[in-house]
Short mmCIF file of C-alpha atoms and ligand atoms in Angstrom, two decimals:
data_model
loop_
_atom_site.label_atom_id
_atom_site.label_comp_id
_atom_site.label_asym_id
_atom_site.label_seq_id
_atom_site.Cartn_x
_atom_site.Cartn_y
_atom_site.Cartn_z
CA MET M 300 10.55 3.83 -11.21
CA ASP M 301 6.97 2.70 -10.72
CA ILE M 302 6.36 -0.11 -8.12
CA ILE M 303 3.18 -1.63 -6.60
CA LEU M 304 2.92 -2.97 -3.48
CA ILE M 305 0.40 -5.78 -3.14
CA GLY M 306 -0.51 -7.27 0.32
CA ALA M 307 -3.63 -8.50 2.45
CA PRO M 308 -4.86 -5.93 5.15
CA GLY M 309 -2.15 -6.08 7.80
CA ALA M 310 0.78 -7.58 5.24
CA GLY M 311 2.92 -4.41 5.66
CA LYS M 312 2.40 -2.19 2.41
CA GLY M 313 1.91 1.03 4.32
CA THR M 314 5.11 0.47 6.67
CA GLN M 315 7.27 -0.54 3.72
CA ALA M 316 6.12 2.13 1.30
CA THR M 317 6.80 4.99 4.02
CA LEU M 318 10.37 3.59 4.35
CA LEU M 319 11.04 2.53 0.88
CA SER M 320 9.70 6.07 -0.58
CA GLN M 321 12.36 7.88 1.60
CA ALA M 322 15.30 5.26 0.34
CA LEU M 323 14.25 5.75 -3.11
CA ALA M 324 13.00 9.34 -3.23
CA ILE M 325 9.65 8.71 -5.03
CA ARG M 326 6.38 9.35 -3.84
CA HIS M 327 3.98 6.82 -1.89
CA ILE M 328 0.65 6.98 -2.83
CA SER M 329 -1.73 4.92 -0.69
CA SER M 330 -5.37 4.82 -2.11
CA GLY M 331 -6.49 4.01 1.75
CA ASP M 332 -4.62 6.86 3.10
CA LEU M 333 -6.25 9.03 0.53
CA PHE M 334 -9.60 8.14 1.21
CA ARG M 335 -9.37 8.58 4.95
CA LYS M 336 -7.96 12.02 4.54
CA ALA M 337 -10.99 13.09 2.33
CA PHE M 338 -12.89 11.87 5.59
CA ASP M 339 -10.70 14.00 7.75
CA ASP M 340 -11.12 16.78 5.60
CA LYS M 341 -14.85 16.38 5.02
CA ALA M 342 -14.29 16.52 1.22
CA GLU M 343 -16.82 15.62 -1.28
CA LEU M 344 -15.35 12.36 -1.94
CA ALA M 345 -15.96 11.50 1.68
CA LEU M 346 -19.83 11.40 1.27
CA GLN M 347 -19.60 8.78 -1.91
CA THR M 348 -16.87 6.68 -0.35
CA GLN M 349 -17.09 6.24 3.40
CA LYS M 350 -19.91 3.66 3.33
CA TYR M 351 -18.01 1.17 1.42
CA ILE M 352 -14.91 1.68 3.68
CA ASP M 353 -16.91 1.28 6.71
CA LEU M 354 -18.13 -2.02 5.47
CA GLY M 355 -14.97 -3.13 4.42
CA GLU M 356 -16.29 -3.12 0.69
CA LEU M 357 -13.95 -2.14 -2.13
CA VAL M 358 -14.81 1.71 -3.23
CA PRO M 359 -16.13 1.46 -7.00
CA ASP M 360 -13.53 1.73 -9.49
CA ALA M 361 -15.07 5.09 -10.89
CA LEU M 362 -14.25 6.77 -7.98
CA THR M 363 -10.86 5.10 -7.09
CA VAL M 364 -9.40 5.30 -10.33
CA SER M 365 -9.93 9.02 -10.91
CA MET M 366 -8.52 9.66 -7.21
CA VAL M 367 -5.30 7.92 -7.61
CA LEU M 368 -4.93 8.74 -11.19
CA SER M 369 -4.72 12.46 -10.48
CA CYS M 370 -2.01 11.83 -7.70
CA ILE M 371 0.10 10.23 -10.41
CA GLU M 372 -0.51 13.18 -12.90
CA GLU M 373 0.88 15.56 -10.29
CA PRO M 374 4.24 16.84 -10.57
CA GLN M 375 5.65 15.40 -7.27
CA SER M 376 4.94 11.91 -9.14
CA THR M 377 7.33 12.59 -12.07
CA ARG M 378 10.27 10.66 -10.51
CA GLY M 379 8.22 7.56 -10.07
CA VAL M 380 5.44 6.19 -7.48
CA LEU M 381 5.23 3.59 -4.75
CA LEU M 382 1.50 2.42 -4.87
CA ASP M 383 0.33 0.87 -1.89
CA GLY M 384 -3.34 -0.53 -2.19
CA TYR M 385 -3.90 0.34 -5.59
CA PRO M 386 -4.63 -1.39 -8.14
CA ARG M 387 -6.76 -4.23 -6.65
CA THR M 388 -9.10 -4.89 -9.61
CA LEU M 389 -8.16 -5.34 -13.55
CA PRO M 390 -10.13 -2.21 -14.39
CA GLN M 391 -7.72 -0.29 -11.94
CA VAL M 392 -4.64 -2.26 -13.83
CA GLN M 393 -5.75 -1.13 -17.17
CA ALA M 394 -6.48 2.37 -16.32
CA LEU M 395 -3.19 2.63 -14.48
CA ASP M 396 -1.34 1.21 -17.58
CA THR M 397 -3.00 3.58 -19.75
CA ALA M 398 -2.21 6.52 -17.69
CA LEU M 399 1.23 5.63 -17.31
CA GLN M 400 1.71 5.08 -21.12
CA VAL M 401 0.66 8.36 -22.13
CA ASN M 402 4.18 9.67 -20.00
CA GLY M 403 6.09 6.66 -21.55
CA ARG M 404 6.21 4.97 -18.52
CA GLU M 405 5.10 1.43 -17.16
CA ILE M 406 5.02 -0.41 -13.85
CA ASP M 407 8.37 -1.69 -13.12
CA LEU M 408 7.87 -4.26 -10.43
CA ALA M 409 5.07 -5.55 -8.61
CA ILE M 410 5.88 -6.84 -5.20
CA TYR M 411 3.68 -9.30 -3.33
CA LEU M 412 4.08 -9.74 0.65
CA PRO M 413 2.53 -12.94 1.32
CA VAL M 414 1.55 -13.15 5.34
CA PRO M 415 -0.26 -15.88 6.82
CA GLN M 416 -3.82 -15.16 8.09
CA GLY M 417 -2.91 -15.80 11.77
CA ILE M 418 -0.30 -13.06 11.58
CA LEU M 419 -2.35 -10.68 9.85
CA LEU M 420 -4.87 -10.53 12.61
CA LYS M 421 -2.42 -9.99 15.01
CA ARG M 422 -1.21 -7.38 13.39
CA LEU M 423 -4.53 -5.45 12.81
CA ASP M 424 -5.46 -6.29 16.40
CA GLY M 425 -2.73 -3.92 17.83
CA ARG M 426 -2.37 -1.24 14.95
CA LEU M 427 -2.31 2.34 15.58
CA PHE M 428 -2.60 5.26 13.22
CA CYS M 429 -2.04 9.13 13.90
CA HIS M 430 -4.53 11.64 13.20
CA ALA M 431 -2.20 13.92 11.58
CA HIS M 432 -0.28 12.30 9.06
CA GLN M 433 -1.35 8.44 9.56
CA HIS M 434 1.83 7.63 10.47
CA ILE M 435 1.82 3.67 11.43
CA TYR M 436 2.33 1.80 14.92
CA HIS M 437 1.82 -1.05 16.73
CA ALA M 438 0.88 -1.50 20.06
CA ARG M 439 3.66 -4.29 20.64
CA PHE M 440 5.74 -4.46 17.40
CA LYS M 441 6.22 -0.93 16.66
CA PRO M 442 5.17 1.11 19.98
CA PRO M 443 5.55 4.75 20.15
CA LYS M 444 7.80 6.38 22.56
CA VAL M 445 4.82 7.66 24.73
CA SER M 446 1.81 5.60 24.67
CA GLY M 447 -0.94 7.04 22.60
CA ILE M 448 1.19 10.06 20.92
CA CYS M 449 2.69 9.80 17.45
CA ASP M 450 6.67 9.94 17.63
CA LEU M 451 6.82 12.05 14.54
CA ASP M 452 4.29 14.85 14.84
CA GLY M 453 2.91 14.48 18.20
CA SER M 454 -0.64 13.81 17.42
CA GLN M 455 -2.96 11.32 18.91
CA LEU M 456 -3.02 7.89 17.77
CA TYR M 457 -6.26 6.11 17.18
CA GLN M 458 -7.46 2.35 15.89
CA ARG M 459 -9.16 2.21 12.53
CA ALA M 460 -12.65 1.32 12.78
CA ASP M 461 -12.49 -1.18 9.77
CA ASP M 462 -9.63 -2.98 11.87
CA LYS M 463 -11.96 -5.30 13.57
CA GLY M 464 -15.33 -7.34 13.33
CA GLU M 465 -17.21 -7.57 10.00
CA PRO M 466 -15.48 -5.17 7.96
CA LEU M 467 -12.10 -6.94 8.72
CA ARG M 468 -13.44 -10.10 7.89
CA ARG M 469 -15.03 -8.34 4.38
CA ARG M 470 -11.40 -7.08 3.82
CA LEU M 471 -9.46 -10.01 4.00
CA LEU M 472 -12.25 -12.21 2.06
CA ILE M 473 -12.19 -9.58 -0.85
CA PHE M 474 -8.31 -9.33 -0.53
CA PHE M 475 -7.93 -13.44 -0.96
CA THR M 476 -10.77 -13.45 -3.78
CA GLU M 477 -9.67 -10.54 -5.99
CA THR M 478 -6.01 -11.08 -5.84
CA PRO M 479 -4.93 -14.15 -7.54
CA GLN M 480 -6.00 -12.25 -11.18
CA LEU M 481 -3.73 -9.40 -10.01
CA LEU M 482 -0.94 -11.68 -9.41
CA ASP M 483 -1.43 -13.71 -12.46
CA HIS M 484 -1.56 -10.60 -14.74
CA TYR M 485 1.82 -9.07 -13.24
CA ARG M 486 3.40 -12.66 -13.34
CA ALA M 487 2.45 -12.98 -17.01
CA GLN M 488 4.22 -9.93 -17.57
CA LYS M 489 7.51 -11.21 -15.65
CA LYS M 490 7.36 -8.30 -13.28
CA LEU M 491 5.88 -10.03 -10.00
CA ARG M 492 8.29 -10.36 -7.37
CA GLU M 493 7.20 -12.22 -4.34
CA ILE M 494 8.80 -11.49 -0.66
CA ASP M 495 7.95 -13.29 2.39
CA GLY M 496 6.04 -10.65 4.53
CA ASN M 497 6.36 -12.76 7.58
CA GLN M 498 9.77 -11.22 8.57
CA SER M 499 10.97 -8.29 10.91
CA ILE M 500 10.17 -5.02 9.20
CA GLU M 501 13.78 -4.23 8.35
CA LEU M 502 14.35 -8.12 6.61
CA VAL M 503 11.25 -7.35 4.70
CA GLN M 504 12.67 -3.88 3.51
CA LYS M 505 16.29 -5.42 2.77
CA ALA M 506 14.44 -8.03 0.55
CA ILE M 507 12.42 -5.51 -1.48
CA LEU M 508 15.47 -3.54 -1.60
CA HIS M 509 17.41 -6.20 -3.01
CA GLN M 510 14.73 -7.11 -5.66
CA ILE M 511 15.11 -3.12 -6.86
CA ASN M 512 18.47 -3.47 -7.21
CA GLU M 513 18.84 -6.58 -9.01
CA TYR M 514 16.16 -4.96 -11.23
CA SER M 515 17.86 -1.78 -11.71
CA ARG M 516 20.91 -3.87 -12.64
CA GLU M 517 19.08 -5.91 -15.43
CA LYS M 518 17.50 -2.86 -16.65
CA ASN M 519 20.83 -0.75 -16.56
CA THR M 520 18.52 2.20 -15.14
CA ASP M 521 20.20 5.18 -13.87
CA ILE M 522 19.17 4.52 -10.28
CA LYS M 523 22.25 3.87 -8.17
CA GLU M 524 22.53 0.63 -5.58
CA ILE M 525 20.48 1.54 -2.77
CA THR M 526 21.31 0.43 0.93
CA LEU M 527 20.00 0.56 4.12
P1 AP5 X 615 -6.11 0.27 2.77
O1 AP5 X 615 -6.12 1.48 3.91
O2 AP5 X 615 -5.32 0.14 1.77
O3 AP5 X 615 -6.19 -1.15 3.65
P2 AP5 X 615 -5.41 -2.76 3.55
O4 AP5 X 615 -5.23 -3.11 2.12
O5 AP5 X 615 -6.70 -3.44 4.08
O6 AP5 X 615 -4.27 -2.81 4.18
P3 AP5 X 615 -3.66 -2.16 5.35
O7 AP5 X 615 -3.69 -0.69 5.47
O8 AP5 X 615 -4.81 -2.83 6.26
O9 AP5 X 615 -2.24 -2.94 5.74
P4 AP5 X 615 -1.01 -2.58 5.63
O10 AP5 X 615 -0.55 -3.62 4.53
O11 AP5 X 615 -0.85 -1.24 4.96
O12 AP5 X 615 -0.32 -2.85 6.52
P5 AP5 X 615 0.61 -1.91 7.87
O13 AP5 X 615 2.05 -1.38 7.01
O14 AP5 X 615 -0.27 -0.85 8.36
O15 AP5 X 615 -7.58 0.21 2.41
C1 AP5 X 615 -8.72 0.44 3.31
C2 AP5 X 615 -10.10 0.62 2.27
O16 AP5 X 615 -10.13 1.51 1.53
C3 AP5 X 615 -10.33 -0.67 1.81
O17 AP5 X 615 -10.82 -1.60 2.83
C4 AP5 X 615 -11.59 -0.28 0.53
O18 AP5 X 615 -12.74 -0.31 0.89
C5 AP5 X 615 -10.74 0.85 0.21
N1 AP5 X 615 -9.81 0.98 -0.92
C6 AP5 X 615 -8.45 1.27 -0.66
N2 AP5 X 615 -7.91 1.22 -1.62
C7 AP5 X 615 -8.70 0.67 -2.86
C8 AP5 X 615 -8.85 0.17 -4.20
N3 AP5 X 615 -7.62 0.28 -4.70
N4 AP5 X 615 -10.21 -0.19 -4.68
C9 AP5 X 615 -11.21 -0.16 -3.75
N5 AP5 X 615 -11.25 0.22 -2.80
C10 AP5 X 615 -10.15 0.67 -2.22
O19 AP5 X 615 1.14 -3.02 8.95
C11 AP5 X 615 -0.22 -3.43 9.78
C12 AP5 X 615 0.40 -3.64 11.24
O20 AP5 X 615 1.24 -4.39 11.14
C13 AP5 X 615 0.94 -2.02 11.77
O21 AP5 X 615 0.86 -2.08 13.12
C14 AP5 X 615 2.75 -2.32 11.56
O22 AP5 X 615 3.43 -1.67 12.50
C15 AP5 X 615 2.66 -3.74 11.76
N6 AP5 X 615 3.72 -4.32 11.10
C16 AP5 X 615 3.79 -4.07 9.49
N7 AP5 X 615 5.12 -4.78 8.99
C17 AP5 X 615 5.49 -5.89 9.97
C18 AP5 X 615 6.50 -6.88 10.28
N8 AP5 X 615 7.12 -7.18 9.14
N9 AP5 X 615 6.32 -7.52 11.41
C19 AP5 X 615 5.66 -6.80 12.68
N10 AP5 X 615 4.58 -5.92 12.55
C20 AP5 X 615 4.54 -5.25 11.39
MG1 MG X 616 -2.13 0.41 4.84
#
């Protein structure tokens, strides 16, 4: 199954994708995490992309598309992918559709998590990431057991530089400007499912799984009913 998660900065895409990729046994691909990994690895890609991310701007399609599609073509993606933060523009949608079609696949569901802006700001204000694997925490809503340390791998937690000030303002503005066309695209294809993202992490996850189970039943896929 190939699924897209759409949501504003702080909507919970990464949080939900991590949980769902375990439940569904499909690969989680986050475009933002791939860019941040390139910085940590001091990869060539970082030289071309860091300036956009630091400013909260979208990275040009040419760079983003090739990075994500090469992940989709890897063997770990053959069971399906859970895309978090990609696609964000219509050219990205088209490139994705074409790449999946080559393998006889198509996007099954596009799940949109709307969250009020005031809540997004509270979530981003306290968000923490781990250095080793970008596990996600929140100072109040999902605190680590030991302050400043990742529960899962023991690495140090940090705050993203683009989670405040002008870069954050740009990210929110770009999201609310670019996304209606994306939603229209998937709505027209009857693939869009809207799930209230302003609920607890567990309730959002249950609601997403419910939609996936319903879809599997409708399409008679070989995916068994998934429960928490
Ligand atoms: P990216 O890393 O994708 O950032 P984003 O889209 O702005 O989304 P976030 O990661 O900020 O939010 P999230 O929805 O994952 O929330 P999370 O689960 O962490 O992109 C970064 C940059 O990369 C972009 O600005 C751009 O420059 C570039 N880029 C990436 N993709 C691109 C593309 N396709 N094209 C061009 N450029 C691209 O949750 C947030 C916090 O809330 C956490 O602390 C979490 O613990 C907490 N939380 C989550 N859910 C809940 C809940 N239900 N209740 C309470 N707290 C919750
Ligand atoms: Mg994220």
